[in-house]
Coordinates of C-alpha atoms in Angstrom, one line a residue:
G1 CA 20.8 -5.1 4.0
S2 CA 17.7 -7.0 4.6
V3 CA 14.1 -6.0 3.8
G4 CA 12.3 -4.7 7.0
K5 CA 15.6 -4.0 8.8
N6 CA 18.0 -1.9 6.6
L7 CA 15.8 -1.7 3.5
L8 CA 12.3 -0.2 4.0
E9 CA 9.7 0.0 1.3
Y10 CA 7.4 3.0 1.4
R11 CA 4.2 3.7 -0.6
F12 CA 3.5 7.3 -1.5
P13 CA 0.6 8.9 0.3
K14 CA -2.1 10.7 -1.7
D15 CA -0.6 14.1 -1.2
A16 CA 2.7 13.0 -2.6
Y17 CA 1.0 12.8 -6.0
L18 CA -0.1 16.4 -6.1
E19 CA 1.7 19.0 -8.2
G20 CA 5.1 19.7 -6.5
G21 CA 4.9 16.4 -4.6
A22 CA 7.7 13.9 -4.2
Q23 CA 6.3 11.2 -6.6
P24 CA 5.9 13.4 -9.7
F25 CA 9.3 15.0 -8.9
L26 CA 11.1 11.6 -8.7
Y27 CA 9.2 10.5 -11.8
E28 CA 10.5 13.6 -13.7
V29 CA 14.1 12.8 -12.5
L30 CA 13.6 9.1 -13.6
Q31 CA 12.4 10.2 -17.1
S32 CA 15.3 12.6 -17.5
K33 CA 17.7 9.7 -16.8
L34 CA 19.9 12.3 -15.1
L35 CA 20.9 13.7 -18.5
D36 CA 19.1 17.0 -18.1
D37 CA 21.4 19.4 -16.1
E38 CA 18.5 21.5 -14.8
I39 CA 16.5 18.6 -13.5
T40 CA 19.6 17.0 -12.0
D41 CA 20.5 20.3 -10.3
K42 CA 17.0 20.5 -8.9
F43 CA 17.2 16.9 -7.7
L44 CA 20.5 17.5 -5.9
A45 CA 19.3 20.8 -4.4
A46 CA 16.2 19.0 -3.1
I47 CA 18.3 16.5 -1.3
T48 CA 20.6 19.1 0.3
E49 CA 17.7 21.3 1.3
K50 CA 15.3 18.6 2.7
M51 CA 17.8 16.2 4.3
E52 CA 19.2 16.7 7.8
Y53 CA 22.8 15.5 8.0
V54 CA 25.3 16.2 10.8
S55 CA 28.6 16.0 8.8
T56 CA 30.0 16.5 5.3
Y57 CA 28.6 14.1 2.7
A58 CA 28.8 13.1 -0.9
I59 CA 25.8 12.3 -3.1
F60 CA 26.0 9.6 -5.7
A61 CA 23.1 9.2 -8.1
A62 CA 22.7 7.0 -11.1
H63 CA 20.1 6.0 -13.7
C64 CA 20.2 2.3 -14.4
T65 CA 18.3 -0.1 -16.7
Y66 CA 17.7 -3.8 -15.9
S67 CA 16.2 -6.0 -18.5
V68 CA 13.7 -8.3 -16.9
L69 CA 13.3 -11.6 -18.7
N70 CA 9.8 -13.0 -19.1
K71 CA 8.8 -16.1 -17.1
N72 CA 6.1 -18.5 -18.0
K73 CA 3.5 -19.9 -15.5
A74 CA 5.9 -22.7 -14.6
G75 CA 8.5 -20.1 -13.5
E76 CA 10.9 -20.9 -16.4
I77 CA 12.5 -18.0 -18.4
T78 CA 11.2 -17.9 -22.0
D79 CA 13.3 -17.1 -25.1
D80 CA 10.9 -14.5 -26.3
A81 CA 13.0 -11.3 -26.5
E82 CA 10.0 -9.1 -27.1
A83 CA 8.5 -10.1 -23.7
E84 CA 11.4 -8.5 -21.9
I85 CA 10.6 -5.4 -19.7
D86 CA 13.2 -2.7 -19.1
Y87 CA 13.2 -1.7 -15.5
N88 CA 14.6 1.9 -15.4
F89 CA 15.4 3.2 -11.9
I90 CA 17.2 6.0 -10.1
I91 CA 19.5 4.9 -7.2
T92 CA 20.9 7.4 -4.9
A93 CA 23.5 7.0 -2.1
I94 CA 24.4 9.5 0.6
C95 CA 27.9 8.9 1.9
P96 CA 29.7 10.5 4.8
V97 CA 33.0 12.2 3.9
N98 CA 35.7 12.3 6.6
L99 CA 39.2 13.7 6.8
R100 CA 42.0 11.2 6.9
I101 CA 45.3 12.6 8.3
D102 CA 48.2 10.2 7.9
G103 CA 50.9 11.2 10.3
L104 CA 53.9 10.0 8.4
I105 CA 54.5 9.2 4.7
Y106 CA 57.5 7.9 2.7
D107 CA 58.8 10.4 0.1
D108 CA 60.4 8.5 -2.8
E109 CA 62.3 11.5 -4.1
S110 CA 64.2 12.4 -0.9
N111 CA 64.2 8.8 0.4
E112 CA 62.9 10.0 3.8
I113 CA 60.0 9.5 6.1
M114 CA 58.3 12.8 6.7
K115 CA 55.1 14.3 8.1
K116 CA 52.4 14.6 5.4
A117 CA 51.6 18.2 4.6
S118 CA 48.0 17.7 3.6
S119 CA 45.0 15.6 4.5
D120 CA 42.7 13.5 2.3
R121 CA 38.9 13.5 2.2
I122 CA 37.7 9.9 2.3
V123 CA 34.2 9.0 1.0
E124 CA 32.9 6.2 3.1
L125 CA 30.2 3.6 2.5
P126 CA 26.7 4.9 2.2
S127 CA 24.8 5.8 5.4
D128 CA 21.5 6.3 3.6
G129 CA 20.1 5.9 0.1
F130 CA 17.0 5.2 -1.9
L131 CA 15.7 3.5 -5.1
F132 CA 12.9 4.7 -7.2
P133 CA 10.7 3.1 -8.5
V134 CA 10.5 -0.1 -6.5
F135 CA 10.6 -3.5 -8.2
S136 CA 7.5 -5.5 -7.5
D137 CA 6.1 -8.6 -9.2
R138 CA 8.9 -8.5 -11.8
A139 CA 7.9 -5.0 -12.9
P140 CA 8.6 -1.3 -11.9
D141 CA 6.1 0.2 -9.5
V142 CA 6.2 4.0 -9.5
N143 CA 3.9 4.1 -6.5
G144 CA 6.7 3.2 -4.1
V145 CA 10.2 3.9 -3.1
M146 CA 12.8 1.9 -1.2
Y147 CA 14.9 3.5 1.5
Y148 CA 18.2 2.2 2.8
T149 CA 19.8 3.0 6.1
K150 CA 23.1 1.7 7.3
N151 CA 22.1 1.9 10.9
A152 CA 18.6 0.4 11.3
K153 CA 18.4 1.7 14.9
K154 CA 19.0 5.4 13.8
P155 CA 17.5 6.0 10.3
N156 CA 17.5 9.4 8.8
I157 CA 13.8 10.2 9.2
S158 CA 14.2 13.5 7.3
I159 CA 15.0 11.6 4.1
V160 CA 11.7 9.6 4.3
N161 CA 9.4 12.4 5.6
E162 CA 10.8 15.5 3.8
L163 CA 12.6 14.3 0.7
L164 CA 10.6 11.2 -0.3
G165 CA 7.3 12.6 1.0
C166 CA 6.4 9.4 2.8
E167 CA 5.4 8.8 6.4
F168 CA 8.2 7.2 8.4
V169 CA 7.5 3.8 9.9
M170 CA 9.7 2.2 12.5
S171 CA 11.8 -0.8 11.5
C172 CA 10.9 -4.1 13.0
Q173 CA 13.9 -3.9 15.4
S174 CA 12.8 -0.5 16.6
E175 CA 9.2 -1.6 17.1
K176 CA 10.3 -4.6 19.1
E177 CA 12.5 -2.4 21.4
T178 CA 9.7 0.2 21.8
F179 CA 7.2 -2.5 22.7
R180 CA 9.5 -4.0 25.3
A181 CA 10.2 -0.6 26.8
I182 CA 6.4 0.2 27.0
L183 CA 5.8 -3.2 28.8
N184 CA 8.7 -2.5 31.2
N185 CA 7.3 1.0 32.0
V186 CA 3.8 -0.4 32.6
V187 CA 4.6 -3.6 34.5
G188 CA 8.1 -2.8 35.9
D189 CA 10.4 -5.7 36.9
E190 CA 7.5 -8.2 37.2
L191 CA 7.7 -9.0 33.5
D192 CA 7.3 -12.8 33.2
Y193 CA 6.4 -15.3 30.4
D194 CA 2.8 -15.6 31.4
L195 CA 2.2 -11.9 31.3
I196 CA 4.0 -11.5 28.0
T197 CA 1.8 -14.3 26.4
T198 CA -1.3 -12.7 27.9
V199 CA -0.4 -9.3 26.4

């Protein structure tokens, strides 16, 4: 995805830092590195309770560490191993799960083509996801979270508002379409270049 379209960075509002808020909760999950079963279960339960989703889905979450090499003022990477920063983050993907029913299969044992007796559940590419903390100026920033949506025109607002505790902001594409619709409603069919530049 691209930043501003499929990838949207959000800063936590003040109330997200309060006890029971999204920021300290995500920070607790980050510190646990998903190794504490109780915290991990709480994390998964929060996703399923606060997220609105219309079909069956799978949740993939991972704790990762990225070693950030130090750069000098000229932008060159230095050999100083002590200057490295470890960027620890939690990445989570929400993937739709659909049934795949293959009508016919080949059975090796009987050397026949027959109807398949069962169906498979296929986990598809992520429709939504998020990364905490964000990576800013070559360092982790626990004051923000990055949200991913597969469909920039139809993001899952419940993830941003309810789960991540941030205020949803439209993507640039949605803002552009909304602005165009407002102009068309106000002006009607008489929308021309001079009027657009004036507005």
